[in-house]
mmCIF file of C-alpha atoms in Angstrom:
data_model
loop_
_atom_site.group_PDB
_atom_site.id
_atom_site.type_symbol
_atom_site.label_atom_id
_atom_site.label_comp_id
_atom_site.label_asym_id
_atom_site.label_seq_id
_atom_site.Cartn_x
_atom_site.Cartn_y
_atom_site.Cartn_z
ATOM 1 C CA MET A 25 134.229 -34.218 72.772
ATOM 2 C CA TYR A 26 135.974 -36.902 74.738
ATOM 3 C CA THR A 27 137.279 -39.589 72.387
ATOM 4 C CA GLU A 28 138.909 -42.224 74.587
ATOM 5 C CA VAL A 29 136.956 -45.099 76.065
ATOM 6 C CA GLY A 30 137.006 -45.019 79.798
ATOM 7 C CA GLU A 31 137.071 -41.186 80.087
ATOM 8 C CA GLN A 32 135.044 -40.031 83.044
ATOM 9 C CA MET A 33 131.662 -38.455 82.537
ATOM 10 C CA ALA A 34 131.281 -34.719 82.277
ATOM 11 C CA GLU A 35 131.785 -33.103 85.639
ATOM 12 C CA GLN A 36 128.569 -31.121 85.555
ATOM 13 C CA ASN A 37 124.995 -32.174 84.963
ATOM 14 C CA ILE A 38 124.238 -31.084 81.378
ATOM 15 C CA LEU A 39 120.605 -30.427 82.317
ATOM 16 C CA ASN A 40 121.855 -27.376 84.132
ATOM 17 C CA GLY A 41 123.789 -26.285 81.084
ATOM 18 C CA ASN A 42 123.001 -23.140 79.145
ATOM 19 C CA GLN A 43 122.491 -22.551 75.412
ATOM 20 C CA LYS A 44 126.224 -22.718 74.792
ATOM 21 C CA LYS A 45 126.312 -26.195 76.320
ATOM 22 C CA LEU A 46 123.375 -27.260 74.164
ATOM 23 C CA GLU A 47 125.142 -26.021 71.034
ATOM 24 C CA GLN A 48 128.195 -28.071 72.076
ATOM 25 C CA ILE A 49 125.968 -31.144 72.352
ATOM 26 C CA ILE A 50 124.489 -30.405 68.922
ATOM 27 C CA GLY A 51 127.985 -30.060 67.493
ATOM 28 C CA ASP A 52 129.088 -33.371 69.058
ATOM 29 C CA VAL A 53 126.011 -35.246 67.743
ATOM 30 C CA LYS A 54 126.396 -33.723 64.258
ATOM 31 C CA GLU A 55 130.070 -34.659 64.219
ATOM 32 C CA HIS A 56 129.207 -38.210 65.307
ATOM 33 C CA ASN A 57 126.570 -38.498 62.554
ATOM 34 C CA THR A 58 129.050 -37.179 59.977
ATOM 35 C CA LYS A 59 131.626 -39.724 61.102
ATOM 36 C CA LYS A 60 129.021 -42.526 60.870
ATOM 37 C CA ASP A 61 128.113 -41.497 57.314
ATOM 38 C CA ARG A 62 131.788 -41.416 56.423
ATOM 39 C CA LEU A 63 132.218 -44.855 57.992
ATOM 40 C CA GLU A 64 129.399 -46.294 55.859
ATOM 41 C CA LYS A 65 130.931 -44.813 52.715
ATOM 42 C CA LEU A 66 134.321 -46.250 53.676
ATOM 43 C CA ALA A 67 132.704 -49.672 54.170
ATOM 44 C CA GLU A 68 131.181 -49.471 50.671
ATOM 45 C CA SER A 69 134.497 -48.303 49.269
ATOM 46 C CA VAL A 70 136.345 -51.210 50.897
ATOM 47 C CA LYS A 71 133.727 -53.591 49.521
ATOM 48 C CA ASP A 72 133.975 -52.142 45.983
ATOM 49 C CA ILE A 73 137.780 -52.141 45.940
ATOM 50 C CA SER A 74 137.845 -55.712 47.276
ATOM 51 C CA LYS A 75 135.480 -56.777 44.521
ATOM 52 C CA GLU A 76 137.529 -55.004 41.852
ATOM 53 C CA LEU A 77 140.690 -56.580 43.235
ATOM 54 C CA ASP A 78 139.137 -60.049 43.148
ATOM 55 C CA ASN A 79 137.969 -59.442 39.581
ATOM 56 C CA ALA A 80 141.432 -58.286 38.558
ATOM 57 C CA ARG A 81 143.024 -61.356 40.105
ATOM 58 C CA LYS A 82 140.471 -63.614 38.420
ATOM 59 C CA GLU A 83 141.012 -61.835 35.118
ATOM 60 C CA LYS A 84 144.761 -62.328 35.465
ATOM 61 C CA GLN A 85 144.294 -66.027 36.344
ATOM 62 C CA ASN A 86 141.832 -66.580 33.497
ATOM 63 C CA GLU A 87 144.168 -64.929 31.004
ATOM 64 C CA THR A 88 147.059 -67.027 32.337
ATOM 65 C CA ASP A 89 145.064 -70.263 32.110
ATOM 66 C CA SER A 90 143.773 -69.362 28.648
ATOM 67 C CA LYS A 91 147.226 -68.460 27.347
ATOM 68 C CA ILE A 92 148.786 -71.620 28.784
ATOM 69 C CA LYS A 93 145.987 -73.783 27.344
ATOM 70 C CA ALA A 94 146.271 -72.110 23.931
ATOM 71 C CA SER A 95 150.033 -72.621 23.932
ATOM 72 C CA THR A 96 149.683 -76.244 25.041
ATOM 73 C CA ASP A 97 147.025 -76.891 22.399
ATOM 74 C CA ALA A 98 149.247 -75.296 19.764
ATOM 75 C CA ILE A 99 152.127 -77.588 20.754
ATOM 76 C CA CYS A 100 149.903 -80.667 20.706
ATOM 77 C CA ALA A 101 148.110 -79.755 17.469
ATOM 78 C CA GLY A 102 151.082 -80.345 15.168
ATOM 79 C CA TYR A 103 152.030 -83.642 16.796
ATOM 80 C CA ASP A 104 148.397 -84.824 16.975
ATOM 81 C CA LYS A 105 147.934 -84.057 13.278
ATOM 82 C CA SER A 106 150.932 -86.246 12.412
ATOM 83 C CA ILE A 107 149.652 -88.998 14.710
ATOM 84 C CA GLU A 108 146.193 -88.901 13.133
ATOM 85 C CA ALA A 109 147.771 -89.066 9.667
ATOM 86 C CA ASP A 110 149.734 -92.181 10.685
ATOM 87 C CA LYS A 111 146.581 -93.739 12.189
ATOM 88 C CA GLU A 112 144.741 -93.194 8.903
ATOM 89 C CA LYS A 113 147.653 -94.820 7.074
ATOM 90 C CA ILE A 114 147.435 -97.785 9.463
ATOM 91 C CA LYS A 115 143.723 -98.143 8.672
ATOM 92 C CA THR A 116 144.472 -98.072 4.940
ATOM 93 C CA VAL A 117 147.343 -100.580 5.171
ATOM 94 C CA SER A 118 145.288 -102.819 7.495
ATOM 95 C CA ALA A 119 142.428 -102.812 4.987
ATOM 96 C CA GLU A 120 144.853 -103.721 2.193
ATOM 97 C CA ARG A 121 146.313 -106.416 4.415
ATOM 98 C CA ASP A 122 142.851 -107.872 5.103
ATOM 99 C CA LYS A 123 142.131 -107.914 1.372
ATOM 100 C CA ALA A 124 145.424 -109.641 0.686
ATOM 101 C CA LYS A 125 144.735 -112.166 3.426
ATOM 102 C CA MET A 126 141.223 -112.858 2.102
ATOM 103 C CA ALA A 127 142.637 -113.344 -1.368
ATOM 104 C CA GLY A 128 145.263 -115.684 0.069
ATOM 105 C CA VAL A 129 142.651 -117.607 2.056
ATOM 106 C CA LYS A 130 140.447 -117.985 -1.016
ATOM 107 C CA GLU A 131 143.428 -119.092 -3.080
ATOM 108 C CA ARG A 132 144.417 -121.618 -0.402
ATOM 109 C CA ILE A 133 140.845 -122.923 -0.111
ATOM 110 C CA SER A 134 140.673 -123.219 -3.887
ATOM 111 C CA ALA A 135 143.988 -125.107 -3.981
ATOM 112 C CA GLU A 136 143.246 -127.484 -1.085
ATOM 113 C CA THR A 137 139.720 -128.306 -2.263
ATOM 114 C CA ALA A 138 140.497 -128.477 -5.988
ATOM 115 C CA SER A 139 140.647 -132.285 -6.051
ATOM 116 C CA LEU A 140 137.323 -132.667 -4.208
ATOM 117 C CA ARG A 141 135.595 -130.118 -6.454
ATOM 118 C CA ALA A 142 137.034 -131.830 -9.531
ATOM 119 C CA GLN A 143 135.817 -135.156 -8.203
ATOM 120 C CA ASN A 144 132.334 -133.700 -7.677
ATOM 121 C CA ASP A 145 132.302 -132.342 -11.223
ATOM 122 C CA ASP A 146 133.309 -135.763 -12.492
ATOM 123 C CA LEU A 147 130.578 -137.482 -10.450
ATOM 124 C CA LYS A 148 127.963 -135.034 -11.753
ATOM 125 C CA ASP A 149 129.118 -135.716 -15.304
ATOM 126 C CA GLN A 150 128.796 -139.463 -14.674
ATOM 127 C CA ILE A 151 125.196 -139.002 -13.495
ATOM 128 C CA ASN A 152 124.333 -136.807 -16.474
ATOM 129 C CA GLU A 153 125.911 -139.226 -18.953
ATOM 130 C CA ALA A 154 124.077 -142.191 -17.390
ATOM 131 C CA PHE A 155 120.728 -140.392 -17.515
ATOM 132 C CA ILE A 156 121.363 -139.233 -21.100
ATOM 133 C CA HIS A 157 122.410 -142.739 -22.128
ATOM 134 C CA GLU A 158 119.180 -144.268 -20.767
ATOM 135 C CA ASN A 159 117.071 -141.271 -21.867
ATOM 136 C CA ILE A 160 115.976 -140.447 -18.298
ATOM 137 C CA SER A 161 114.868 -136.894 -17.434
ATOM 138 C CA LYS A 162 117.052 -135.025 -14.936
ATOM 139 C CA ILE A 163 113.962 -134.456 -12.801
ATOM 140 C CA TYR A 164 114.278 -138.048 -11.613
ATOM 141 C CA ASN A 165 117.644 -137.149 -10.086
ATOM 142 C CA SER A 166 116.199 -134.253 -8.054
ATOM 143 C CA GLN A 167 115.996 -134.071 -4.274
ATOM 144 C CA LEU A 168 112.184 -134.083 -4.369
ATOM 145 C CA PHE A 169 111.951 -137.230 -6.500
ATOM 146 C CA ILE A 170 114.439 -139.136 -4.367
ATOM 147 C CA SER A 171 112.734 -138.018 -1.144
ATOM 148 C CA VAL A 172 109.310 -139.193 -2.330
ATOM 149 C CA PHE A 173 110.238 -142.446 -4.060
ATOM 150 C CA ASN A 174 113.394 -143.660 -2.333
ATOM 151 C CA PRO A 175 114.195 -141.782 0.906
ATOM 152 C CA LYS A 176 117.362 -142.837 2.698
ATOM 153 C CA GLN A 177 118.698 -139.862 4.655
ATOM 154 C CA LEU A 178 117.025 -137.719 7.296
ATOM 155 C CA LEU A 179 116.490 -134.797 4.895
ATOM 156 C CA ASP A 180 114.755 -137.170 2.430
ATOM 157 C CA TYR A 181 112.273 -138.305 5.072
ATOM 158 C CA VAL A 182 111.626 -134.724 6.200
ATOM 159 C CA ILE A 183 110.818 -133.650 2.613
ATOM 160 C CA ASP A 184 108.650 -136.724 2.046
ATOM 161 C CA ILE A 185 106.634 -136.106 5.221
ATOM 162 C CA ALA A 186 106.314 -132.392 4.406
ATOM 163 C CA VAL A 187 104.884 -133.200 0.960
ATOM 164 C CA MET A 188 102.370 -135.658 2.437
ATOM 165 C CA VAL A 189 101.312 -133.270 5.190
ATOM 166 C CA GLY A 190 100.940 -130.431 2.693
ATOM 167 C CA LEU A 191 98.788 -132.425 0.256
ATOM 168 C CA PHE A 192 96.644 -134.410 2.701
ATOM 169 C CA VAL A 193 96.512 -132.182 5.811
ATOM 170 C CA ALA A 194 97.410 -128.519 5.282
ATOM 171 C CA VAL A 195 95.480 -127.870 2.079
ATOM 172 C CA PRO A 196 92.293 -129.697 3.271
ATOM 173 C CA ILE A 197 92.348 -127.757 6.558
ATOM 174 C CA VAL A 198 92.651 -124.452 4.688
ATOM 175 C CA LEU A 199 89.810 -125.392 2.338
ATOM 176 C CA PHE A 200 87.707 -126.433 5.305
ATOM 177 C CA LEU A 201 88.293 -123.198 7.248
ATOM 178 C CA LEU A 202 87.667 -120.812 4.349
ATOM 179 C CA PRO A 203 83.969 -119.847 4.483
ATOM 180 C CA VAL A 204 83.815 -119.008 0.762
ATOM 181 C CA ILE A 205 84.826 -122.555 -0.258
ATOM 182 C CA PRO A 206 81.854 -124.988 -0.465
ATOM 183 C CA GLN A 207 82.265 -128.322 1.309
ATOM 184 C CA TRP A 208 81.936 -130.277 -1.926
ATOM 185 C CA ILE A 209 85.125 -128.619 -3.199
ATOM 186 C CA LEU A 210 86.990 -130.149 -0.243
ATOM 187 C CA LEU A 211 85.543 -133.553 -1.061
ATOM 188 C CA ILE A 212 86.486 -133.258 -4.750
ATOM 189 C CA TYR A 213 89.990 -132.127 -3.814
ATOM 190 C CA CYS A 214 90.565 -135.109 -1.518
ATOM 191 C CA ILE A 215 89.286 -137.576 -4.122
ATOM 192 C CA ALA A 216 91.228 -135.950 -6.967
ATOM 193 C CA VAL A 217 94.502 -135.740 -5.060
ATOM 194 C CA SER A 218 94.220 -139.283 -3.830
ATOM 195 C CA PHE A 219 93.444 -140.567 -7.349
ATOM 196 C CA ILE A 220 96.204 -138.527 -8.991
ATOM 197 C CA CYS A 221 98.775 -139.527 -6.388
ATOM 198 C CA ILE A 222 97.940 -143.203 -6.805
ATOM 199 C CA VAL A 223 98.018 -143.020 -10.599
ATOM 200 C CA VAL A 224 101.177 -140.896 -10.750
ATOM 201 C CA VAL A 225 103.009 -142.978 -8.158
ATOM 202 C CA LYS A 226 102.160 -146.226 -9.896
ATOM 203 C CA ALA A 227 103.018 -144.869 -13.333
ATOM 204 C CA VAL A 228 106.313 -143.368 -12.249
ATOM 205 C CA PHE A 229 107.243 -146.373 -10.153
ATOM 206 C CA ARG A 230 106.431 -148.809 -12.932
ATOM 207 C CA LYS A 231 107.865 -146.888 -15.898
ATOM 208 C CA ILE A 232 110.807 -145.168 -14.264
ATOM 209 C CA VAL A 233 111.816 -146.628 -10.926
ATOM 210 C CA LEU A 234 111.525 -150.314 -11.901
ATOM 211 C CA LYS A 235 112.885 -149.815 -15.410
ATOM 212 C CA HIS A 236 115.887 -147.695 -14.422
ATOM 213 C CA SER A 237 116.302 -148.723 -10.809
ATOM 214 C CA GLU A 238 120.017 -149.475 -11.058
ATOM 215 C CA THR A 239 120.825 -146.119 -12.672
ATOM 216 C CA ILE A 240 118.630 -144.175 -10.254
ATOM 217 C CA MET A 241 120.066 -146.019 -7.242
ATOM 218 C CA ALA A 242 123.602 -145.459 -8.521
ATOM 219 C CA ALA A 243 122.835 -141.757 -9.088
ATOM 220 C CA GLN A 244 121.475 -141.546 -5.539
ATOM 221 C CA SER A 245 124.663 -143.086 -4.153
ATOM 222 C CA THR A 246 126.724 -140.707 -6.261
ATOM 223 C CA ARG A 247 124.714 -137.759 -4.944
ATOM 224 C CA THR A 248 125.468 -138.944 -1.414
ATOM 225 C CA GLN A 249 129.176 -139.068 -2.270
ATOM 226 C CA ILE A 250 128.959 -135.525 -3.690
ATOM 227 C CA LYS A 251 127.322 -134.353 -0.450
ATOM 228 C CA ASP A 252 130.092 -135.980 1.573
ATOM 229 C CA ASN A 253 132.672 -134.231 -0.576
ATOM 230 C CA ASN A 254 130.872 -130.889 -0.046
ATOM 231 C CA LYS A 255 130.987 -131.470 3.704
ATOM 232 C CA ARG A 256 134.716 -132.135 3.472
ATOM 233 C CA ILE A 257 135.147 -128.959 1.399
ATOM 234 C CA LYS A 258 133.304 -126.906 4.014
ATOM 235 C CA LYS A 259 135.367 -128.429 6.808
ATOM 236 C CA ILE A 260 138.607 -127.624 4.973
ATOM 237 C CA GLU A 261 137.385 -124.079 4.342
ATOM 238 C CA LYS A 262 136.458 -123.653 8.025
ATOM 239 C CA ASN A 263 139.825 -124.945 9.218
ATOM 240 C CA ILE A 264 141.681 -122.655 6.831
ATOM 241 C CA ARG A 265 139.720 -119.608 7.989
ATOM 242 C CA LYS A 266 140.407 -120.522 11.634
ATOM 243 C CA ASP A 267 144.110 -121.070 10.980
ATOM 244 C CA LYS A 268 146.048 -118.205 12.596
ATOM 245 C CA ASN A 269 149.247 -118.977 10.756
ATOM 246 C CA GLU A 270 149.466 -116.105 8.260
ATOM 247 C CA ASP A 271 153.029 -116.690 7.045
ATOM 248 C CA MET A 272 151.851 -118.358 3.849
ATOM 249 C CA TYR A 273 149.841 -115.386 2.640
ATOM 250 C CA GLY A 274 152.762 -113.018 2.023
ATOM 251 C CA LEU A 275 151.598 -110.399 4.542
ATOM 252 C CA GLU A 276 155.089 -109.491 5.817
ATOM 253 C CA PRO A 277 155.315 -106.211 3.816
ATOM 254 C CA PHE A 278 152.002 -105.060 5.273
ATOM 255 C CA ASP A 279 153.012 -106.036 8.819
ATOM 256 C CA SER A 280 156.358 -104.273 8.448
ATOM 257 C CA GLN A 281 154.646 -101.118 7.211
ATOM 258 C CA ILE A 282 152.104 -101.188 10.053
ATOM 259 C CA LYS A 283 154.882 -101.746 12.620
ATOM 260 C CA ALA A 284 156.858 -98.824 11.173
ATOM 261 C CA LEU A 285 153.795 -96.597 11.452
ATOM 262 C CA TYR A 286 153.209 -97.597 15.087
ATOM 263 C CA ASP A 287 156.886 -96.949 15.835
ATOM 264 C CA ASP A 288 156.548 -93.537 14.199
ATOM 265 C CA ILE A 289 153.489 -92.780 16.353
ATOM 266 C CA ALA A 290 155.408 -93.787 19.492
ATOM 267 C CA GLU A 291 158.300 -91.537 18.473
ATOM 268 C CA ILE A 292 155.948 -88.605 17.832
ATOM 269 C CA GLU A 293 154.304 -89.199 21.221
ATOM 270 C CA ASP A 294 157.743 -89.055 22.891
ATOM 271 C CA GLU A 295 158.579 -85.837 21.046
ATOM 272 C CA LYS A 296 155.235 -84.376 22.033
ATOM 273 C CA GLN A 297 155.822 -85.279 25.686
ATOM 274 C CA SER A 298 159.308 -83.726 25.576
ATOM 275 C CA ALA A 299 157.903 -80.544 24.047
ATOM 276 C CA LEU A 300 155.241 -80.342 26.767
ATOM 277 C CA GLU A 301 157.835 -80.913 29.493
ATOM 278 C CA ASP A 302 160.039 -78.173 28.023
ATOM 279 C CA PHE A 303 157.023 -75.875 27.919
ATOM 280 C CA GLU A 304 156.299 -76.597 31.602
ATOM 281 C CA LYS A 305 159.909 -75.917 32.625
ATOM 282 C CA ASN A 306 160.592 -72.802 30.563
ATOM 283 C CA THR A 307 157.903 -71.219 28.401
ATOM 284 C CA LYS A 308 155.101 -71.528 30.942
ATOM 285 C CA ALA A 309 157.068 -69.539 33.528
ATOM 286 C CA ASP A 310 157.771 -66.828 30.940
ATOM 287 C CA ILE A 311 154.063 -66.571 30.067
ATOM 288 C CA ILE A 312 153.088 -66.315 33.735
ATOM 289 C CA SER A 313 155.806 -63.730 34.382
ATOM 290 C CA GLU A 314 154.744 -61.567 31.416
ATOM 291 C CA ILE A 315 151.080 -61.576 32.465
ATOM 292 C CA ASN A 316 151.956 -60.921 36.112
ATOM 293 C CA GLU A 317 154.045 -57.915 35.098
ATOM 294 C CA ARG A 318 151.174 -56.437 33.079
ATOM 295 C CA TYR A 319 148.790 -56.777 36.012
ATOM 296 C CA ALA A 320 151.334 -55.932 38.729
ATOM 297 C CA ASP A 321 150.806 -52.145 38.857
ATOM 298 C CA LYS A 322 147.038 -52.404 38.620
ATOM 299 C CA ILE A 323 146.734 -55.014 41.362
ATOM 300 C CA CYS A 324 149.402 -53.392 43.535
ATOM 301 C CA ASN A 325 147.632 -50.022 43.365
ATOM 302 C CA MET A 326 144.328 -51.607 44.285
ATOM 303 C CA GLU A 327 145.925 -53.548 47.153
ATOM 304 C CA THR A 328 147.566 -50.341 48.434
ATOM 305 C CA GLU A 329 144.324 -48.423 48.134
ATOM 306 C CA LEU A 330 142.410 -51.216 49.838
ATOM 307 C CA GLU A 331 144.867 -51.379 52.706
ATOM 308 C CA LYS A 332 144.709 -47.600 53.075
ATOM 309 C CA LYS A 333 140.914 -47.675 53.141
ATOM 310 C CA LYS A 334 140.907 -50.518 55.667
ATOM 311 C CA VAL A 335 143.255 -48.612 57.981
ATOM 312 C CA GLU A 336 141.140 -45.488 57.620
ATOM 313 C CA TYR A 337 137.994 -47.530 58.245
ATOM 314 C CA ASP A 338 139.425 -49.195 61.355
ATOM 315 C CA GLU A 339 140.582 -45.849 62.796
ATOM 316 C CA LEU A 340 137.264 -44.168 62.042
ATOM 317 C CA ASP A 341 135.309 -47.144 63.350
ATOM 318 C CA ASP A 342 137.242 -46.959 66.603
ATOM 319 C CA LEU A 343 136.568 -43.216 66.832
ATOM 320 C CA VAL A 344 132.843 -43.647 66.102
ATOM 321 C CA LYS A 345 132.608 -46.267 68.848
ATOM 322 C CA LYS A 346 134.317 -43.951 71.337
ATOM 323 C CA GLN A 347 132.060 -41.068 70.297
ATOM 324 C CA ARG A 348 129.044 -43.286 70.739
ATOM 325 C CA ILE A 349 130.179 -44.282 74.228
ATOM 326 C CA TYR A 350 130.800 -40.658 75.151
ATOM 327 C CA ILE A 351 127.425 -39.490 73.827
ATOM 328 C CA SER A 352 125.627 -42.344 75.549
ATOM 329 C CA SER A 353 127.383 -41.701 78.871
ATOM 330 C CA ASN A 354 127.284 -37.890 78.927
ATOM 331 C CA TYR A 355 124.254 -36.881 76.860
ATOM 332 C CA GLU A 356 121.846 -39.764 76.373
ATOM 333 C CA ALA A 357 121.937 -40.616 80.068
ATOM 334 C CA TYR A 358 120.456 -37.155 80.843
ATOM 335 C CA LEU A 359 118.400 -36.299 77.779
ATOM 336 C CA GLY A 360 117.134 -39.771 76.859
ATOM 337 C CA LYS A 361 117.706 -41.653 73.599
ATOM 338 C CA GLU A 362 114.953 -39.808 71.731
ATOM 339 C CA PHE A 363 116.728 -36.432 72.132
ATOM 340 C CA ILE A 364 120.029 -37.629 70.667
ATOM 341 C CA ASN A 365 118.584 -36.310 67.450
ATOM 342 C CA VAL A 366 119.777 -33.156 65.673
ATOM 343 C CA ASP A 367 116.262 -31.959 64.779
ATOM 344 C CA LYS A 368 115.003 -32.233 68.347
ATOM 345 C CA LEU A 369 118.172 -30.664 69.712
ATOM 346 C CA PHE A 370 117.676 -27.735 67.305
ATOM 347 C CA GLU A 371 114.124 -27.376 68.563
ATOM 348 C CA LEU A 372 115.433 -27.205 72.159
ATOM 349 C CA ASN A 373 117.947 -24.608 70.994
ATOM 350 C CA SER A 374 115.137 -22.528 69.464
ATOM 351 C CA ILE A 375 113.259 -22.636 72.761
ATOM 352 C CA MET A 376 116.316 -21.345 74.639
ATOM 353 C CA LYS A 377 116.911 -18.590 72.028
ATOM 354 C CA SER A 378 113.401 -17.295 72.508
ATOM 355 C CA ASP A 379 114.197 -16.685 76.204
ATOM 356 C CA SER A 380 111.618 -19.300 77.155
ATOM 357 C CA ALA A 381 114.267 -21.277 79.032
ATOM 358 C CA ASP A 382 117.653 -20.589 80.584
ATOM 359 C CA THR A 383 118.754 -24.198 81.040
ATOM 360 C CA ILE A 384 118.486 -27.350 79.045
ATOM 361 C CA ALA A 385 116.200 -28.828 81.694
ATOM 362 C CA GLN A 386 113.799 -25.893 81.308
ATOM 363 C CA ALA A 387 113.910 -26.254 77.518
ATOM 364 C CA LEU A 388 112.990 -29.905 77.891
ATOM 365 C CA ALA A 389 110.043 -28.975 80.099
ATOM 366 C CA VAL A 390 108.795 -26.441 77.511
ATOM 367 C CA TYR A 391 109.226 -29.019 74.715
ATOM 368 C CA ASN A 392 107.281 -31.653 76.666
ATOM 369 C CA ASN A 393 104.481 -29.167 77.369
ATOM 370 C CA ARG A 394 104.235 -28.323 73.660
ATOM 371 C CA HIS A 395 104.095 -31.953 72.649
#
């Protein structure tokens, strides 16, 4: 068979060829088919080897990445454990510091408000002694009594109004809206409350307020002074809590310990960074080299085999193309595409063997007549 592209066509018309020529054609077609099958197998082989090579390279890269990560994590683990331990210590010392500061703040508040609290205690004792001396019940020194009978401040008026609204508005409305309460109950309630309030107010005013007016008024003024002192105490407490000057609370040992722990963390971080840099410069290269060496033969063999298969494929592919051109130009042009088939060519050969035809053209005529 001619195998170079551009070769001239066969000198003779193959239709005039004898059985020997037909057997040559059959041999050329069979050889071409064999080469095509081999080419397909080579293509699959190249594909499989390429896939195995990619997998091997990925496996090598994955093992390298995994080993480097494991080594890096191992380096970091020890340092991170020490850092976490120092952070926990900082939390503990900070909590102790906060407790110490709170104790100091409370102690300072207690010291700076001691005189006002002592004064309040003294004022309360004065009220109690005055009420005991005049045999007046402590109830007449309560917020409710003062609000009802002698309101002076805003809170007193609010309580007084609330009591009046509750007795003469809220309760009657509730009684009126409840369906189970008869209307006469509402009427009795209004009359009874009005009568009781008038009687009680007059009795209390006459027997208590008028009789002990000076003591009650003095107690009310003293209560106002106590309230003013309480406001001053709260203001002092607020200012102390807002004060950012912590030097007076003896927190220096805690601050020094916390600073030392932060310095230790910074030092550990520097050591950790140095260890990682050393790993990158030295150990990492050794790990990569060791893994590359283990995979070198395997990958090299596959690369060699792949290259060999590719060369073989390219050579065979070129040959198959040339064979196809030759068959198309010298056989298919005369016989037609349908007869470039081994089975049909064998059938033509059988016709010629049976002495039914001397040439290929005659065998074709017999074949066409039979079909």
